[in-house]
mmCIF file of C-alpha atoms in Angstrom:
data_model
loop_
_atom_site.group_PDB
_atom_site.id
_atom_site.type_symbol
_atom_site.label_atom_id
_atom_site.label_comp_id
_atom_site.label_asym_id
_atom_site.label_seq_id
_atom_site.Cartn_x
_atom_site.Cartn_y
_atom_site.Cartn_z
ATOM 1 C CA MET E 1 -114.511 -34.505 -69.339
ATOM 2 C CA ALA E 2 -114.771 -30.844 -70.354
ATOM 3 C CA VAL E 3 -118.016 -29.659 -71.853
ATOM 4 C CA VAL E 4 -117.457 -29.244 -75.594
ATOM 5 C CA SER E 5 -119.831 -27.310 -77.817
ATOM 6 C CA SER E 6 -121.455 -29.078 -80.732
ATOM 7 C CA PHE E 7 -119.404 -27.451 -83.460
ATOM 8 C CA MET E 8 -116.261 -28.787 -81.778
ATOM 9 C CA MET E 9 -117.568 -32.338 -81.919
ATOM 10 C CA ASN E 10 -118.272 -32.385 -85.634
ATOM 11 C CA VAL E 11 -115.529 -33.847 -87.768
ATOM 12 C CA CYS E 12 -115.743 -32.758 -91.394
ATOM 13 C CA SER E 13 -116.284 -35.790 -93.603
ATOM 14 C CA ASP E 14 -115.801 -33.837 -96.827
ATOM 15 C CA PRO E 15 -112.147 -34.116 -97.930
ATOM 16 C CA LEU E 16 -112.420 -30.786 -99.760
ATOM 17 C CA TRP E 17 -112.199 -28.289 -96.903
ATOM 18 C CA PRO E 18 -113.104 -24.670 -97.643
ATOM 19 C CA SER E 19 -110.180 -22.962 -99.384
ATOM 20 C CA SER E 20 -108.436 -20.051 -97.691
ATOM 21 C CA ARG E 21 -105.529 -17.804 -98.421
ATOM 22 C CA ALA E 22 -104.453 -18.409 -94.831
ATOM 23 C CA GLY E 23 -102.580 -21.471 -93.703
ATOM 24 C CA ALA E 24 -104.928 -22.202 -90.817
ATOM 25 C CA ARG E 25 -108.353 -21.472 -89.396
ATOM 26 C CA LEU E 26 -109.010 -20.380 -85.816
ATOM 27 C CA THR E 27 -112.637 -20.889 -84.819
ATOM 28 C CA VAL E 28 -113.977 -19.075 -81.760
ATOM 29 C CA ASP E 29 -117.200 -20.378 -80.257
ATOM 30 C CA LEU E 30 -119.087 -17.402 -78.827
ATOM 31 C CA ASP E 31 -121.772 -19.656 -77.361
ATOM 32 C CA ALA E 32 -119.064 -21.443 -75.361
ATOM 33 C CA ILE E 33 -117.885 -18.113 -73.925
ATOM 34 C CA ALA E 34 -121.464 -17.268 -72.946
ATOM 35 C CA PHE E 35 -121.875 -20.719 -71.389
ATOM 36 C CA ASN E 36 -118.692 -20.326 -69.357
ATOM 37 C CA TYR E 37 -119.729 -16.919 -68.042
ATOM 38 C CA ARG E 38 -123.165 -18.149 -67.002
ATOM 39 C CA TYR E 39 -121.648 -21.244 -65.395
ATOM 40 C CA LEU E 40 -119.288 -19.120 -63.326
ATOM 41 C CA GLN E 41 -122.208 -16.900 -62.337
ATOM 42 C CA THR E 42 -123.952 -19.936 -60.846
ATOM 43 C CA LEU E 43 -120.855 -20.761 -58.786
ATOM 44 C CA VAL E 44 -120.724 -17.293 -57.224
ATOM 45 C CA ALA E 45 -124.406 -16.659 -56.700
ATOM 46 C CA GLY E 46 -123.752 -14.382 -53.742
ATOM 47 C CA ALA E 47 -121.180 -12.256 -55.561
ATOM 48 C CA SER E 48 -121.012 -10.150 -58.696
ATOM 49 C CA CYS E 49 -119.258 -11.839 -61.628
ATOM 50 C CA ALA E 50 -117.155 -9.446 -63.672
ATOM 51 C CA ALA E 51 -115.325 -10.338 -66.912
ATOM 52 C CA VAL E 52 -111.646 -9.835 -67.687
ATOM 53 C CA VAL E 53 -111.015 -9.004 -71.345
ATOM 54 C CA LYS E 54 -107.439 -7.739 -71.236
ATOM 55 C CA ALA E 55 -104.983 -8.678 -74.009
ATOM 56 C CA ASP E 56 -107.701 -8.418 -76.680
ATOM 57 C CA ALA E 57 -109.974 -10.790 -74.733
ATOM 58 C CA TYR E 58 -107.073 -13.212 -74.283
ATOM 59 C CA GLY E 59 -106.289 -12.971 -77.983
ATOM 60 C CA LEU E 60 -109.777 -13.847 -79.206
ATOM 61 C CA GLY E 61 -110.988 -10.367 -80.207
ATOM 62 C CA ILE E 62 -112.451 -7.904 -77.733
ATOM 63 C CA GLU E 63 -114.883 -6.443 -80.267
ATOM 64 C CA ARG E 64 -116.558 -9.816 -80.726
ATOM 65 C CA VAL E 65 -116.190 -11.227 -77.219
ATOM 66 C CA ALA E 66 -117.148 -8.301 -74.965
ATOM 67 C CA PRO E 67 -120.669 -7.766 -76.391
ATOM 68 C CA VAL E 68 -121.375 -11.484 -75.923
ATOM 69 C CA LEU E 69 -120.317 -11.247 -72.289
ATOM 70 C CA GLU E 70 -122.450 -8.165 -71.733
ATOM 71 C CA ARG E 71 -125.482 -9.900 -73.240
ATOM 72 C CA SER E 72 -124.748 -12.844 -70.941
ATOM 73 C CA GLY E 73 -125.018 -10.593 -67.903
ATOM 74 C CA ALA E 74 -121.591 -9.042 -67.333
ATOM 75 C CA LYS E 75 -121.894 -5.490 -66.012
ATOM 76 C CA GLU E 76 -118.257 -5.024 -64.987
ATOM 77 C CA PHE E 77 -115.174 -5.517 -67.151
ATOM 78 C CA PHE E 78 -111.483 -5.452 -66.304
ATOM 79 C CA VAL E 79 -108.624 -4.590 -68.671
ATOM 80 C CA ALA E 80 -104.905 -4.061 -68.047
ATOM 81 C CA HIS E 81 -104.206 -0.763 -69.818
ATOM 82 C CA VAL E 82 -105.991 2.516 -70.458
ATOM 83 C CA ASP E 83 -105.929 2.032 -74.228
ATOM 84 C CA GLU E 84 -107.643 -1.345 -73.787
ATOM 85 C CA GLY E 85 -110.338 0.391 -71.750
ATOM 86 C CA ILE E 86 -110.859 3.008 -74.452
ATOM 87 C CA ARG E 87 -111.163 0.290 -77.085
ATOM 88 C CA LEU E 88 -113.614 -1.636 -74.911
ATOM 89 C CA ARG E 89 -115.728 1.437 -74.252
ATOM 90 C CA SER E 90 -116.536 1.627 -77.975
ATOM 91 C CA VAL E 91 -118.096 -1.855 -78.096
ATOM 92 C CA VAL E 92 -120.118 -2.074 -74.862
ATOM 93 C CA SER E 93 -123.002 -0.012 -73.545
ATOM 94 C CA ALA E 94 -122.508 3.159 -71.539
ATOM 95 C CA LYS E 95 -123.816 1.503 -68.373
ATOM 96 C CA VAL E 96 -120.919 -0.991 -68.264
ATOM 97 C CA ARG E 97 -118.230 -0.283 -65.673
ATOM 98 C CA ILE E 98 -114.670 -0.638 -66.995
ATOM 99 C CA THR E 99 -111.759 -0.994 -64.582
ATOM 100 C CA VAL E 100 -108.085 -0.546 -65.544
ATOM 101 C CA LEU E 101 -105.905 -2.921 -63.528
ATOM 102 C CA HIS E 102 -102.608 -1.103 -64.057
ATOM 103 C CA GLY E 103 -104.014 2.191 -62.872
ATOM 104 C CA PRO E 104 -103.764 5.722 -64.261
ATOM 105 C CA ARG E 105 -100.423 6.614 -65.790
ATOM 106 C CA PRO E 106 -99.886 10.364 -65.305
ATOM 107 C CA ASP E 107 -100.279 11.216 -68.993
ATOM 108 C CA ALA E 108 -103.419 9.051 -69.346
ATOM 109 C CA ALA E 109 -105.366 10.003 -66.212
ATOM 110 C CA ALA E 110 -107.440 12.601 -68.064
ATOM 111 C CA GLU E 111 -108.456 9.971 -70.607
ATOM 112 C CA CYS E 112 -109.639 7.722 -67.791
ATOM 113 C CA VAL E 113 -112.064 10.487 -66.840
ATOM 114 C CA GLN E 114 -113.021 11.202 -70.445
ATOM 115 C CA TYR E 115 -113.907 7.584 -71.214
ATOM 116 C CA GLY E 116 -115.388 6.722 -67.839
ATOM 117 C CA LEU E 117 -112.654 4.275 -66.809
ATOM 118 C CA ARG E 118 -112.171 3.327 -63.171
ATOM 119 C CA PRO E 119 -108.492 2.883 -62.264
ATOM 120 C CA VAL E 120 -107.006 0.428 -59.804
ATOM 121 C CA LEU E 121 -104.663 2.411 -57.545
ATOM 122 C CA ASN E 122 -101.701 0.203 -56.708
ATOM 123 C CA SER E 123 -99.328 2.683 -55.079
ATOM 124 C CA LEU E 124 -99.140 5.987 -53.244
ATOM 125 C CA ASP E 125 -97.922 7.597 -56.464
ATOM 126 C CA GLN E 126 -101.030 6.432 -58.336
ATOM 127 C CA ILE E 127 -103.227 7.702 -55.514
ATOM 128 C CA ALA E 128 -101.560 11.108 -55.867
ATOM 129 C CA VAL E 129 -102.084 11.111 -59.643
ATOM 130 C CA TRP E 130 -105.778 10.272 -59.290
ATOM 131 C CA ARG E 131 -106.288 12.764 -56.479
ATOM 132 C CA SER E 132 -104.794 15.514 -58.687
ATOM 133 C CA GLN E 133 -107.143 14.461 -61.458
ATOM 134 C CA SER E 134 -110.128 14.751 -59.112
ATOM 135 C CA VAL E 135 -109.074 18.313 -58.272
ATOM 136 C CA ARG E 136 -109.018 19.148 -62.000
ATOM 137 C CA ALA E 137 -112.386 17.470 -62.489
ATOM 138 C CA GLY E 138 -113.836 19.353 -59.525
ATOM 139 C CA LYS E 139 -115.499 16.234 -58.138
ATOM 140 C CA PRO E 140 -114.656 12.955 -56.375
ATOM 141 C CA LEU E 141 -113.498 10.257 -58.779
ATOM 142 C CA GLU E 142 -114.252 6.579 -58.446
ATOM 143 C CA ALA E 143 -111.301 4.258 -57.854
ATOM 144 C CA VAL E 144 -110.277 0.768 -56.759
ATOM 145 C CA LEU E 145 -107.609 0.285 -54.099
ATOM 146 C CA GLN E 146 -105.444 -2.818 -54.403
ATOM 147 C CA VAL E 147 -103.505 -4.227 -51.449
ATOM 148 C CA ASP E 148 -100.532 -6.562 -51.658
ATOM 149 C CA SER E 149 -101.661 -9.593 -49.683
ATOM 150 C CA GLY E 150 -98.482 -11.554 -50.306
ATOM 151 C CA MET E 151 -97.762 -11.805 -54.024
ATOM 152 C CA SER E 152 -95.277 -8.887 -54.061
ATOM 153 C CA ARG E 153 -96.440 -7.737 -57.464
ATOM 154 C CA PHE E 154 -99.105 -4.995 -57.292
ATOM 155 C CA GLY E 155 -100.787 -3.199 -54.441
ATOM 156 C CA LEU E 156 -100.391 -1.096 -51.330
ATOM 157 C CA SER E 157 -98.178 -2.430 -48.557
ATOM 158 C CA ASP E 158 -98.839 -2.225 -44.831
ATOM 159 C CA GLY E 159 -96.385 0.654 -44.787
ATOM 160 C CA ASP E 160 -98.377 2.464 -47.464
ATOM 161 C CA LEU E 161 -101.521 2.045 -45.385
ATOM 162 C CA ASP E 162 -99.666 3.581 -42.422
ATOM 163 C CA VAL E 163 -98.861 6.626 -44.566
ATOM 164 C CA LEU E 164 -102.507 6.981 -45.614
ATOM 165 C CA HIS E 165 -103.638 6.823 -41.989
ATOM 166 C CA GLU E 166 -101.099 9.422 -40.952
ATOM 167 C CA ASP E 167 -102.354 11.895 -43.565
ATOM 168 C CA GLU E 168 -106.034 11.423 -44.409
ATOM 169 C CA MET E 169 -105.805 14.296 -46.918
ATOM 170 C CA LEU E 170 -104.029 11.923 -49.289
ATOM 171 C CA MET E 171 -107.369 10.258 -49.991
ATOM 172 C CA ASP E 172 -109.345 13.458 -50.506
ATOM 173 C CA GLY E 173 -111.301 13.421 -53.744
ATOM 174 C CA LEU E 174 -111.303 9.633 -54.070
ATOM 175 C CA LYS E 175 -114.499 7.599 -54.077
ATOM 176 C CA VAL E 176 -113.323 4.080 -53.228
ATOM 177 C CA SER E 177 -115.806 1.661 -54.770
ATOM 178 C CA LEU E 178 -113.789 -1.584 -54.500
ATOM 179 C CA ALA E 179 -110.833 -2.988 -52.560
ATOM 180 C CA MET E 180 -109.017 -5.892 -54.173
ATOM 181 C CA SER E 181 -106.036 -8.213 -54.115
ATOM 182 C CA HIS E 182 -104.884 -11.187 -56.170
ATOM 183 C CA LEU E 183 -104.093 -14.804 -55.302
ATOM 184 C CA ALA E 184 -100.692 -16.208 -56.264
ATOM 185 C CA CYS E 185 -101.448 -19.933 -55.897
ATOM 186 C CA ALA E 186 -105.170 -20.288 -56.594
ATOM 187 C CA ASP E 187 -104.561 -23.025 -59.188
ATOM 188 C CA ALA E 188 -103.188 -25.179 -56.345
ATOM 189 C CA PRO E 189 -106.234 -25.508 -54.055
ATOM 190 C CA GLU E 190 -104.326 -27.047 -51.133
ATOM 191 C CA HIS E 191 -101.583 -24.426 -51.111
ATOM 192 C CA PRO E 192 -101.409 -22.686 -47.704
ATOM 193 C CA ALA E 193 -100.763 -19.330 -49.362
ATOM 194 C CA ASN E 194 -104.407 -19.157 -50.418
ATOM 195 C CA GLY E 195 -105.773 -18.984 -46.890
ATOM 196 C CA ALA E 196 -102.931 -16.757 -45.752
ATOM 197 C CA GLN E 197 -103.574 -14.271 -48.546
ATOM 198 C CA ARG E 198 -107.287 -14.232 -47.836
ATOM 199 C CA GLN E 199 -106.697 -13.403 -44.185
ATOM 200 C CA GLN E 200 -104.109 -10.759 -45.036
ATOM 201 C CA MET E 201 -106.411 -9.156 -47.612
ATOM 202 C CA LEU E 202 -109.272 -8.956 -45.090
ATOM 203 C CA LYS E 203 -106.938 -7.502 -42.474
ATOM 204 C CA MET E 204 -105.568 -4.848 -44.826
ATOM 205 C CA SER E 205 -108.895 -3.916 -46.396
ATOM 206 C CA ALA E 206 -110.288 -3.238 -42.912
ATOM 207 C CA ARG E 207 -107.903 -0.266 -42.806
ATOM 208 C CA LEU E 208 -109.367 1.185 -46.011
ATOM 209 C CA PRO E 209 -112.625 3.067 -46.588
ATOM 210 C CA SER E 210 -115.562 0.641 -46.519
ATOM 211 C CA ALA E 211 -116.120 -0.871 -49.965
ATOM 212 C CA PRO E 212 -116.955 -4.195 -51.657
ATOM 213 C CA LEU E 213 -114.082 -6.691 -51.758
ATOM 214 C CA SER E 214 -112.565 -8.732 -54.605
ATOM 215 C CA LEU E 215 -109.876 -11.409 -54.299
ATOM 216 C CA SER E 216 -110.544 -14.200 -56.787
ATOM 217 C CA ALA E 217 -109.910 -14.440 -60.499
ATOM 218 C CA SER E 218 -110.601 -17.632 -62.471
ATOM 219 C CA SER E 219 -108.925 -20.272 -60.315
ATOM 220 C CA GLY E 220 -109.876 -18.558 -57.067
ATOM 221 C CA ILE E 221 -113.558 -19.010 -57.867
ATOM 222 C CA PHE E 222 -113.079 -22.780 -57.562
ATOM 223 C CA LEU E 223 -111.626 -22.456 -54.043
ATOM 224 C CA GLY E 224 -115.186 -22.017 -52.783
ATOM 225 C CA PRO E 225 -117.516 -19.369 -51.356
ATOM 226 C CA ASP E 226 -115.026 -18.121 -48.742
ATOM 227 C CA TYR E 227 -112.971 -16.719 -51.595
ATOM 228 C CA HIS E 228 -115.787 -15.144 -53.608
ATOM 229 C CA LEU E 229 -116.337 -12.114 -51.355
ATOM 230 C CA ASP E 230 -118.285 -9.423 -53.247
ATOM 231 C CA VAL E 231 -116.809 -9.474 -56.769
ATOM 232 C CA VAL E 232 -114.970 -12.165 -58.742
ATOM 233 C CA ARG E 233 -112.868 -11.430 -61.813
ATOM 234 C CA PRO E 234 -112.692 -14.449 -64.167
ATOM 235 C CA GLY E 235 -110.565 -14.168 -67.257
ATOM 236 C CA ALA E 236 -108.994 -17.401 -68.515
ATOM 237 C CA ALA E 237 -111.957 -19.478 -67.344
ATOM 238 C CA LEU E 238 -114.222 -17.555 -69.705
ATOM 239 C CA TYR E 239 -112.129 -18.841 -72.582
ATOM 240 C CA GLY E 240 -112.098 -22.485 -71.517
ATOM 241 C CA ILE E 241 -108.771 -22.692 -69.670
ATOM 242 C CA ALA E 242 -108.850 -25.268 -66.867
ATOM 243 C CA PRO E 243 -108.953 -23.575 -63.422
ATOM 244 C CA ASN E 244 -106.649 -26.198 -61.880
ATOM 245 C CA GLN E 245 -105.272 -29.684 -62.473
ATOM 246 C CA THR E 246 -107.166 -31.426 -59.673
ATOM 247 C CA GLY E 247 -110.052 -32.753 -61.752
ATOM 248 C CA PRO E 248 -111.873 -32.603 -65.089
ATOM 249 C CA ASN E 249 -112.249 -29.180 -66.654
ATOM 250 C CA PRO E 250 -115.909 -28.142 -66.207
ATOM 251 C CA LEU E 251 -115.641 -25.324 -68.749
ATOM 252 C CA SER E 252 -116.612 -25.397 -72.398
ATOM 253 C CA ALA E 253 -113.847 -25.376 -75.007
ATOM 254 C CA VAL E 254 -113.830 -22.078 -76.903
ATOM 255 C CA VAL E 255 -111.203 -22.376 -79.645
ATOM 256 C CA ARG E 256 -110.392 -24.794 -82.402
ATOM 257 C CA LEU E 257 -107.235 -24.431 -84.510
ATOM 258 C CA GLN E 258 -107.116 -26.316 -87.812
ATOM 259 C CA ALA E 259 -104.180 -26.098 -90.205
ATOM 260 C CA HIS E 260 -103.735 -27.031 -93.846
ATOM 261 C CA VAL E 261 -101.422 -29.850 -94.859
ATOM 262 C CA LEU E 262 -98.885 -28.346 -97.265
ATOM 263 C CA GLN E 263 -96.965 -31.428 -98.322
ATOM 264 C CA ILE E 264 -96.861 -35.176 -97.718
ATOM 265 C CA ARG E 265 -93.780 -37.344 -98.129
ATOM 266 C CA GLU E 266 -92.306 -40.702 -97.176
ATOM 267 C CA ILE E 267 -88.973 -40.918 -95.381
ATOM 268 C CA LEU E 268 -86.588 -43.789 -94.788
ATOM 269 C CA PRO E 269 -84.895 -44.905 -91.559
ATOM 270 C CA GLY E 270 -82.198 -42.444 -90.484
ATOM 271 C CA GLU E 271 -83.358 -39.512 -92.631
ATOM 272 C CA GLY E 272 -83.402 -36.196 -90.776
ATOM 273 C CA VAL E 273 -86.541 -34.168 -90.180
ATOM 274 C CA GLY E 274 -86.647 -30.378 -89.751
ATOM 275 C CA TYR E 275 -84.089 -27.875 -88.507
ATOM 276 C CA GLY E 276 -81.180 -29.547 -86.786
ATOM 277 C CA MET E 277 -82.481 -32.893 -88.023
ATOM 278 C CA THR E 278 -83.351 -33.644 -84.393
ATOM 279 C CA TYR E 279 -85.685 -36.473 -85.396
ATOM 280 C CA ARG E 280 -84.565 -39.507 -87.392
ATOM 281 C CA PRO E 281 -86.961 -42.472 -87.673
ATOM 282 C CA ASP E 282 -85.891 -46.033 -87.004
ATOM 283 C CA ARG E 283 -88.292 -47.339 -89.639
ATOM 284 C CA PRO E 284 -90.003 -45.914 -92.765
ATOM 285 C CA ARG E 285 -92.492 -43.157 -91.890
ATOM 286 C CA LYS E 286 -95.016 -41.025 -93.729
ATOM 287 C CA ILE E 287 -94.961 -37.365 -92.687
ATOM 288 C CA ALA E 288 -96.901 -34.181 -93.418
ATOM 289 C CA THR E 289 -95.794 -30.566 -93.268
ATOM 290 C CA VAL E 290 -98.508 -28.416 -91.676
ATOM 291 C CA ALA E 291 -99.006 -24.640 -92.090
ATOM 292 C CA VAL E 292 -98.622 -23.460 -88.477
ATOM 293 C CA GLY E 293 -95.413 -22.464 -86.722
ATOM 294 C CA TYR E 294 -94.033 -20.374 -83.914
ATOM 295 C CA ALA E 295 -94.866 -17.157 -85.784
ATOM 296 C CA ASP E 296 -98.487 -18.207 -85.261
ATOM 297 C CA GLY E 297 -97.994 -18.680 -81.522
ATOM 298 C CA PHE E 298 -97.404 -22.429 -81.693
ATOM 299 C CA SER E 299 -94.344 -22.439 -79.481
ATOM 300 C CA ARG E 300 -90.966 -23.776 -80.576
ATOM 301 C CA HIS E 301 -90.722 -25.192 -77.044
ATOM 302 C CA GLY E 302 -93.325 -27.694 -78.200
ATOM 303 C CA SER E 303 -90.892 -29.180 -80.696
ATOM 304 C CA GLY E 304 -91.062 -32.955 -80.721
ATOM 305 C CA GLN E 305 -93.862 -32.855 -78.136
ATOM 306 C CA GLY E 306 -97.592 -33.419 -78.373
ATOM 307 C CA CYS E 307 -99.576 -34.125 -81.479
ATOM 308 C CA ALA E 308 -102.096 -32.987 -84.037
ATOM 309 C CA TRP E 309 -105.247 -34.963 -84.836
ATOM 310 C CA PHE E 310 -106.919 -36.089 -88.006
ATOM 311 C CA GLU E 311 -110.382 -37.448 -87.319
ATOM 312 C CA ASP E 312 -109.699 -39.957 -84.499
ATOM 313 C CA ILE E 313 -106.023 -40.512 -85.319
ATOM 314 C CA SER E 314 -103.197 -38.945 -83.303
ATOM 315 C CA LEU E 315 -100.381 -37.413 -85.383
ATOM 316 C CA PRO E 316 -97.194 -36.967 -83.284
ATOM 317 C CA ILE E 317 -95.230 -33.754 -83.867
ATOM 318 C CA LEU E 318 -91.734 -34.576 -85.153
ATOM 319 C CA GLY E 319 -88.595 -32.478 -84.826
ATOM 320 C CA ARG E 320 -88.472 -28.718 -84.346
ATOM 321 C CA VAL E 321 -91.354 -26.342 -84.891
ATOM 322 C CA SER E 322 -90.378 -23.849 -87.618
ATOM 323 C CA MET E 323 -91.519 -20.252 -88.010
ATOM 324 C CA ASP E 324 -94.329 -21.087 -90.447
ATOM 325 C CA SER E 325 -94.707 -24.850 -90.255
ATOM 326 C CA LEU E 326 -94.347 -28.037 -88.279
ATOM 327 C CA ILE E 327 -94.136 -31.692 -89.221
ATOM 328 C CA VAL E 328 -96.372 -34.533 -88.045
ATOM 329 C CA ASP E 329 -96.250 -38.292 -88.417
ATOM 330 C CA ILE E 330 -99.204 -39.530 -90.475
ATOM 331 C CA SER E 331 -98.049 -43.143 -90.773
ATOM 332 C CA ASP E 332 -101.165 -44.388 -88.955
ATOM 333 C CA VAL E 333 -103.574 -42.677 -91.350
ATOM 334 C CA PRO E 334 -104.986 -45.133 -93.920
ATOM 335 C CA GLU E 335 -103.587 -44.652 -97.393
ATOM 336 C CA GLY E 336 -105.301 -41.856 -99.350
ATOM 337 C CA ARG E 337 -107.417 -40.629 -96.440
ATOM 338 C CA LEU E 338 -105.369 -37.493 -95.733
ATOM 339 C CA LYS E 339 -104.236 -35.396 -98.679
ATOM 340 C CA ALA E 340 -102.460 -32.106 -99.247
ATOM 341 C CA ASP E 341 -104.638 -29.049 -98.527
ATOM 342 C CA MET E 342 -106.861 -30.967 -96.141
ATOM 343 C CA MET E 343 -106.767 -29.905 -92.502
ATOM 344 C CA VAL E 344 -105.648 -31.345 -89.189
ATOM 345 C CA ASP E 345 -106.558 -30.207 -85.684
ATOM 346 C CA LEU E 346 -103.835 -28.626 -83.548
ATOM 347 C CA ILE E 347 -106.301 -27.432 -80.920
ATOM 348 C CA GLY E 348 -109.721 -28.991 -80.976
ATOM 349 C CA PRO E 349 -112.005 -31.739 -79.816
ATOM 350 C CA ARG E 350 -109.258 -34.109 -78.684
ATOM 351 C CA ARG E 351 -106.493 -31.691 -77.706
ATOM 352 C CA SER E 352 -107.237 -28.759 -75.453
ATOM 353 C CA VAL E 353 -105.369 -25.490 -75.077
ATOM 354 C CA ASP E 354 -104.080 -26.864 -71.778
ATOM 355 C CA ASP E 355 -102.770 -29.997 -73.533
ATOM 356 C CA VAL E 356 -100.842 -27.810 -75.986
ATOM 357 C CA ALA E 357 -99.474 -25.786 -73.093
ATOM 358 C CA GLU E 358 -98.284 -28.868 -71.229
ATOM 359 C CA ALA E 359 -96.365 -30.074 -74.288
ATOM 360 C CA ALA E 360 -94.685 -26.667 -74.588
ATOM 361 C CA GLY E 361 -93.862 -26.426 -70.892
ATOM 362 C CA THR E 362 -96.105 -23.417 -70.312
ATOM 363 C CA ILE E 363 -99.700 -22.598 -69.328
ATOM 364 C CA GLY E 364 -102.908 -22.293 -71.317
ATOM 365 C CA TYR E 365 -102.972 -18.531 -70.742
ATOM 366 C CA GLU E 366 -99.785 -18.105 -72.764
ATOM 367 C CA VAL E 367 -100.935 -20.382 -75.566
ATOM 368 C CA LEU E 368 -104.248 -18.570 -75.942
ATOM 369 C CA THR E 369 -102.824 -15.035 -75.857
ATOM 370 C CA SER E 370 -100.033 -15.981 -78.283
ATOM 371 C CA LEU E 371 -102.259 -17.307 -81.063
ATOM 372 C CA GLY E 372 -101.352 -15.275 -84.124
ATOM 373 C CA HIS E 373 -103.221 -13.068 -86.538
ATOM 374 C CA ARG E 374 -102.384 -14.901 -89.758
ATOM 375 C CA PHE E 375 -105.243 -17.317 -89.277
ATOM 376 C CA CYS E 376 -108.555 -17.102 -91.024
ATOM 377 C CA ARG E 377 -110.701 -16.340 -87.955
ATOM 378 C CA GLU E 378 -114.237 -17.626 -87.798
ATOM 379 C CA TYR E 379 -116.707 -16.737 -85.054
ATOM 380 C CA VAL E 380 -119.611 -19.111 -84.572
ATOM 381 C CA GLY E 381 -122.583 -19.283 -82.260
ATOM 382 C CA ASN E 382 -124.575 -16.565 -80.532
ATOM 383 C CA ALA E 383 -126.784 -16.201 -83.613
ATOM 384 C CA GLU E 384 -123.904 -15.020 -85.757
ATOM 385 C CA THR E 385 -121.298 -16.528 -88.054
ATOM 386 C CA SER E 386 -118.715 -14.348 -89.707
ATOM 387 C CA GLN E 387 -115.146 -14.341 -90.905
ATOM 388 C CA LYS E 388 -112.513 -11.673 -90.947
ATOM 389 C CA GLY E 389 -109.399 -11.356 -93.033
ATOM 390 C CA ASP E 390 -107.976 -14.363 -94.806
#
């Protein structure tokens, strides 16, 4: 069973939940993020453990998450875009190294230098852009070289490496401080692509200037020491997403999503529920309309799938998820125990982000990064508790 922080385990016994102008509350446990980072550090004792905080720290707020990770020991951070790196630079110390995965776009290369951002060079064109920037700066500039070890997404090909070997001037002005690649099937530990990509990455990196190596992100860490190399780059694992489906999730849950009940009603057999009336009960049911919908990142693909929870009672989701609401079956809740304006758990102690993803036919990454900004957000743990914007 996944490790769950203490605030996740507490079920509020007071029927009068704190009032909010928002329809739902998203609670982010900063202590759980710190726990997950330190746990991953112990797994990769021979390697450096970076932290990936792209997409606003997977939707949880980079300004609140990144300082916690730095205090927990993270000295290297990865983001996707230059503007994310600039935003991150303002909330971490000057000694932190920030790497931009998508590399230096021509009109943003100067800002990489200005804000001390290290780009990942994925193509010969990006190498040329960064080399030109080093000429303007009048000094060698630090960079990461990525090789395509088989995923066909980012990175230099074998042909690109041939071009670099034919003209060594193409690398003038570059200080290569890391060579990296990315695993396509790391969440499937037995997949043969994992070993093949590792071998291809080692083969290709041997043709590059000598530098530390990085192959594994979150799931790759759990493939074992052979995949850790010099630097690992966990992202989703920091935020409690299961690294694979082969066993219990060893990571601590980070988020809890609780939504207000807006209305309670009783329906008779055959009465339609929600858009399209796709659900019609075969016996009398008691239902509740809850203030979360697909505009809040709770996918419409989860219509009629999964459940919410009230205390220890499962509340099946009925019919289609609407933009601002969804409907759950509360027939099993004892009379008078759940009332309008009380809250139910959509993500929480008994239903993980990965459970929500499975019901919607997607992955936990998408669920987490899609969670909306209409929630009342509460950050707990790490010696601080604060709220922003109802």
